[in-house]
Amino acid sequence: MKVLKNTVKCSNCGSENSIYKLTCVECGSYLRERVVNIDLWKSLWTLLYEPTTAFKKIIFAEHKNFVSVLLLIVSIKVILVSAFVSNYFNTPLFSYTNLFVALSILLFISILLIFTLAYLVTEADKMLGLSTRFKDNLSLLTYSFIPIIISLIILTPIEYAIFGKYWFLHNPSPFFINSFTGYILVGIEVLMLLWTILLFATGVYFQSKNKIYSMIVSIITFAILFASIIFLSVNFPNII
């Protein structure tokens, strides 16, 4: 079922090619410039003001360097969010005796979850007739988390400086300690999440050229992510 279509036409023979192709599948002519590696700092900066250009370079790059590092950092933030949420289900993650084992399991699950989401996006594209690659979707998703990484680097230290361990343990709740500051910080975290959703939608749009599909995919992807965080928060005691 080919509902979506986004191809590049070869100027030499007129054949249609997937947007990530470097050379034409029919005549071998070059379709675009060659991008060997992702320039991390340039990509991060470009994502702030011209995300479409940044995602274009990320998709075209032959080596998706720094994805592993960013994925690890994102997974740490997922663990911290899970720890925050878990308190509302009376299963605080940071209360386990063997904390190292618990965190190691959570780290593995978080990375596996992001890989799974990228795979699901790739399969959804394929079902609708859109030719995309798993490694491209994984890279798009990972680099879309830049606002979340900014949150980890800037907001998390502020949260810990103000509330200490109680931001993650809720004993007492940080909203009892300083409700105004607590809600402001949560509000900023939500804005960072919305920014991340928009970034991923932009990346999906570059591949699909369909705004509705891009927003639906991005919203569903992060809905699954958040639902998984809640599921982990509730059921983690049974997992370990």
CSV table of C-alpha atoms in Angstrom, one decimal:
chain,number,residue,atom,x,y,z
A,1,MET,CA,0.0,0.0,0.0
A,2,LYS,CA,1.8,3.1,-1.2
A,3,VAL,CA,0.1,6.0,0.6
A,4,LEU,CA,3.3,8.0,1.0
A,5,LYS,CA,5.9,8.8,-1.5
A,6,ASN,CA,9.1,10.9,-1.3
A,7,THR,CA,11.7,10.2,-3.9
A,8,VAL,CA,14.5,12.0,-5.7
A,9,LYS,CA,14.5,11.9,-9.5
A,10,CYS,CA,17.8,11.3,-11.3
A,11,SER,CA,18.7,14.2,-13.5
A,12,ASN,CA,20.5,11.9,-15.9
A,13,CYS,CA,18.0,9.0,-16.5
A,14,GLY,CA,14.9,10.2,-14.8
A,15,SER,CA,14.7,7.2,-12.4
A,16,GLU,CA,13.1,7.7,-9.0
A,17,ASN,CA,15.3,7.0,-6.0
A,18,SER,CA,14.9,6.9,-2.2
A,19,ILE,CA,15.9,10.3,-0.7
A,20,TYR,CA,18.8,8.7,1.2
A,21,LYS,CA,20.5,7.3,-2.0
A,22,LEU,CA,23.8,8.8,-2.9
A,23,THR,CA,23.8,7.4,-6.5
A,24,CYS,CA,21.0,6.5,-8.9
A,25,VAL,CA,20.1,2.8,-8.7
A,26,GLU,CA,19.7,2.7,-12.5
A,27,CYS,CA,22.6,4.7,-14.0
A,28,GLY,CA,24.9,5.3,-11.0
A,29,SER,CA,24.9,9.1,-11.4
A,30,TYR,CA,25.4,11.1,-8.2
A,31,LEU,CA,22.1,12.4,-6.8
A,32,ARG,CA,23.5,14.6,-4.0
A,33,GLU,CA,26.7,15.6,-2.1
A,34,ARG,CA,28.4,12.9,-0.1
A,35,VAL,CA,28.3,13.2,3.7
A,36,VAL,CA,30.7,10.9,5.5
A,37,ASN,CA,30.3,11.8,9.2
A,38,ILE,CA,27.9,13.8,11.3
A,39,ASP,CA,29.5,17.0,12.6
A,40,LEU,CA,28.2,16.9,16.2
A,41,TRP,CA,28.5,20.5,17.3
A,42,LYS,CA,27.4,21.9,14.0
A,43,SER,CA,24.4,19.5,13.9
A,44,LEU,CA,23.4,20.5,17.5
A,45,TRP,CA,23.6,24.2,16.7
A,46,THR,CA,21.7,23.7,13.4
A,47,LEU,CA,19.0,21.8,15.1
A,48,LEU,CA,18.2,24.9,17.2
A,49,TYR,CA,17.4,27.2,14.2
A,50,GLU,CA,17.2,25.1,11.1
A,51,PRO,CA,16.3,21.5,12.1
A,52,THR,CA,15.4,20.4,8.6
A,53,THR,CA,18.9,21.1,7.4
A,54,ALA,CA,20.4,19.3,10.4
A,55,PHE,CA,18.2,16.2,9.8
A,56,LYS,CA,19.1,16.2,6.1
A,57,LYS,CA,22.8,15.9,7.0
A,58,ILE,CA,22.1,13.3,9.6
A,59,ILE,CA,20.2,11.1,7.1
A,60,PHE,CA,22.8,11.5,4.4
A,61,ALA,CA,25.7,10.8,6.7
A,62,GLU,CA,27.3,7.4,6.0
A,63,HIS,CA,28.5,7.0,9.6
A,64,LYS,CA,26.0,7.9,12.3
A,65,ASN,CA,28.7,8.8,14.8
A,66,PHE,CA,27.8,10.1,18.3
A,67,VAL,CA,24.4,8.3,18.2
A,68,SER,CA,25.6,5.7,20.8
A,69,VAL,CA,26.8,8.5,23.1
A,70,LEU,CA,23.6,10.5,22.8
A,71,LEU,CA,21.5,7.4,23.2
A,72,LEU,CA,23.3,6.6,26.5
A,73,ILE,CA,22.8,10.2,27.8
A,74,VAL,CA,19.1,10.1,26.8
A,75,SER,CA,18.7,6.7,28.6
A,76,ILE,CA,20.0,8.3,31.8
A,77,LYS,CA,17.3,11.0,31.5
A,78,VAL,CA,14.7,8.3,30.9
A,79,ILE,CA,15.8,6.6,34.1
A,80,LEU,CA,15.6,9.9,36.1
A,81,VAL,CA,12.1,10.6,34.7
A,82,SER,CA,11.1,7.0,35.6
A,83,ALA,CA,12.4,7.6,39.1
A,84,PHE,CA,10.4,10.8,39.4
A,85,VAL,CA,7.2,9.2,38.1
A,86,SER,CA,7.6,5.9,40.1
A,87,ASN,CA,6.9,7.8,43.4
A,88,TYR,CA,3.3,8.3,42.4
A,89,PHE,CA,2.8,4.6,42.1
A,90,ASN,CA,4.5,3.8,45.5
A,91,THR,CA,7.4,2.0,43.7
A,92,PRO,CA,10.3,4.4,44.1
A,93,LEU,CA,13.1,3.3,41.9
A,94,PHE,CA,15.9,4.7,44.0
A,95,SER,CA,14.8,2.7,47.1
A,96,TYR,CA,16.3,-0.6,46.0
A,97,THR,CA,19.1,-2.1,48.1
A,98,ASN,CA,21.1,-3.1,45.0
A,99,LEU,CA,20.8,0.2,43.2
A,100,PHE,CA,23.6,-0.5,40.7
A,101,VAL,CA,21.8,-3.7,39.4
A,102,ALA,CA,18.5,-1.8,39.2
A,103,LEU,CA,20.0,1.1,37.3
A,104,SER,CA,21.8,-1.3,34.9
A,105,ILE,CA,18.6,-3.1,34.1
A,106,LEU,CA,16.8,0.3,33.6
A,107,LEU,CA,19.6,1.5,31.3
A,108,PHE,CA,19.4,-1.6,29.1
A,109,ILE,CA,15.6,-1.4,29.0
A,110,SER,CA,15.7,2.3,28.1
A,111,ILE,CA,18.1,1.8,25.2
A,112,LEU,CA,16.1,-1.2,24.0
A,113,LEU,CA,13.0,0.9,24.1
A,114,ILE,CA,14.4,3.6,21.9
A,115,PHE,CA,15.7,1.0,19.4
A,116,THR,CA,12.2,-0.6,19.4
A,117,LEU,CA,10.5,2.8,18.7
A,118,ALA,CA,12.9,3.4,15.8
A,119,TYR,CA,12.1,0.0,14.4
A,120,LEU,CA,8.3,0.6,14.7
A,121,VAL,CA,8.7,3.9,12.8
A,122,THR,CA,10.6,2.1,10.1
A,123,GLU,CA,7.9,-0.5,9.8
A,124,ALA,CA,5.1,2.1,9.7
A,125,ASP,CA,6.9,3.9,6.9
A,126,LYS,CA,7.3,0.6,5.0
A,127,MET,CA,3.6,-0.2,5.4
A,128,LEU,CA,2.7,3.1,3.8
A,129,GLY,CA,5.1,2.7,0.9
A,130,LEU,CA,7.8,5.0,2.3
A,131,SER,CA,11.4,3.8,1.9
A,132,THR,CA,13.4,4.6,5.0
A,133,ARG,CA,16.2,2.9,6.9
A,134,PHE,CA,16.3,1.8,10.5
A,135,LYS,CA,19.6,3.5,11.1
A,136,ASP,CA,18.2,6.8,9.8
A,137,ASN,CA,15.1,6.6,12.0
A,138,LEU,CA,17.2,5.7,15.0
A,139,SER,CA,19.5,8.7,14.3
A,140,LEU,CA,16.5,11.1,13.8
A,141,LEU,CA,14.9,9.9,17.1
A,142,THR,CA,18.2,10.1,19.0
A,143,TYR,CA,19.1,13.6,17.8
A,144,SER,CA,15.6,14.8,18.4
A,145,PHE,CA,16.2,14.2,22.1
A,146,ILE,CA,18.6,17.2,22.2
A,147,PRO,CA,16.2,19.3,24.3
A,148,ILE,CA,16.0,16.4,26.7
A,149,ILE,CA,19.8,16.2,26.9
A,150,ILE,CA,19.8,20.0,27.5
A,151,SER,CA,17.3,19.4,30.3
A,152,LEU,CA,19.6,16.7,31.8
A,153,ILE,CA,22.7,19.0,31.7
A,154,ILE,CA,21.0,22.2,32.9
A,155,LEU,CA,17.7,21.4,34.7
A,156,THR,CA,18.6,18.2,36.5
A,157,PRO,CA,21.5,19.8,38.5
A,158,ILE,CA,19.2,22.7,39.4
A,159,GLU,CA,16.5,20.3,40.5
A,160,TYR,CA,19.0,18.4,42.7
A,161,ALA,CA,20.5,21.7,44.1
A,162,ILE,CA,17.1,22.9,45.2
A,163,PHE,CA,15.4,19.7,46.3
A,164,GLY,CA,18.2,17.3,46.8
A,165,LYS,CA,17.3,13.6,46.7
A,166,TYR,CA,13.7,14.4,47.4
A,167,TRP,CA,13.2,15.3,43.8
A,168,PHE,CA,13.6,11.6,43.0
A,169,LEU,CA,12.4,10.1,46.3
A,170,HIS,CA,9.4,12.3,47.1
A,171,ASN,CA,9.8,11.7,50.8
A,172,PRO,CA,8.7,14.4,51.3
A,173,SER,CA,7.4,15.5,47.9
A,174,PRO,CA,9.3,18.4,46.3
A,175,PHE,CA,6.0,20.1,45.8
A,176,PHE,CA,5.6,20.2,49.6
A,177,ILE,CA,9.1,21.7,50.0
A,178,ASN,CA,8.7,24.4,47.3
A,179,SER,CA,5.6,24.0,45.2
A,180,PHE,CA,6.0,27.1,43.0
A,181,THR,CA,9.6,26.2,42.0
A,182,GLY,CA,8.6,22.6,41.6
A,183,TYR,CA,5.8,23.3,39.2
A,184,ILE,CA,8.0,25.8,37.3
A,185,LEU,CA,10.7,23.1,36.8
A,186,VAL,CA,8.1,20.5,35.7
A,187,GLY,CA,6.6,23.0,33.3
A,188,ILE,CA,10.0,23.6,31.7
A,189,GLU,CA,10.6,19.9,31.5
A,190,VAL,CA,7.2,19.6,29.6
A,191,LEU,CA,8.2,22.3,27.2
A,192,MET,CA,11.5,20.5,26.5
A,193,LEU,CA,9.4,17.4,25.8
A,194,LEU,CA,7.1,19.2,23.4
A,195,TRP,CA,10.2,20.7,21.6
A,196,THR,CA,11.5,17.1,21.3
A,197,ILE,CA,8.3,15.9,19.8
A,198,LEU,CA,8.3,18.8,17.3
A,199,LEU,CA,11.9,18.0,16.3
A,200,PHE,CA,11.2,14.4,15.7
A,201,ALA,CA,8.1,15.4,13.6
A,202,THR,CA,10.4,17.6,11.6
A,203,GLY,CA,12.8,14.7,10.9
A,204,VAL,CA,9.9,12.4,9.9
A,205,TYR,CA,8.6,15.2,7.6
A,206,PHE,CA,11.9,15.4,5.8
A,207,GLN,CA,11.5,11.8,4.9
A,208,SER,CA,7.8,11.7,4.2
A,209,LYS,CA,6.8,15.2,3.1
A,210,ASN,CA,3.5,14.7,4.9
A,211,LYS,CA,2.8,17.0,7.8
A,212,ILE,CA,-0.1,15.0,9.2
A,213,TYR,CA,1.7,11.7,9.1
A,214,SER,CA,4.8,13.3,10.7
A,215,MET,CA,2.9,14.7,13.7
A,216,ILE,CA,0.9,11.5,14.2
A,217,VAL,CA,4.1,9.4,14.1
A,218,SER,CA,5.9,11.7,16.5
A,219,ILE,CA,3.0,12.0,19.0
A,220,ILE,CA,2.4,8.2,19.0
A,221,THR,CA,6.1,7.5,19.4
A,222,PHE,CA,6.4,9.7,22.5
A,223,ALA,CA,3.1,8.5,23.8
A,224,ILE,CA,4.5,4.9,23.7
A,225,LEU,CA,7.7,6.2,25.3
A,226,PHE,CA,5.8,7.8,28.2
A,227,ALA,CA,3.4,4.9,28.6
A,228,SER,CA,6.5,2.6,28.8
A,229,ILE,CA,8.0,4.8,31.5
A,230,ILE,CA,4.8,4.5,33.5
A,231,PHE,CA,4.7,0.8,32.9
A,232,LEU,CA,8.3,0.5,34.1
A,233,SER,CA,7.6,2.6,37.1
A,234,VAL,CA,4.7,0.4,38.2
A,235,ASN,CA,6.1,-3.0,37.3
A,236,PHE,CA,9.8,-2.6,37.9
A,237,PRO,CA,9.7,-4.5,41.3
A,238,ASN,CA,8.3,-7.5,39.4
A,239,ILE,CA,11.0,-7.2,36.7
A,240,ILE,CA,14.0,-7.5,39.1
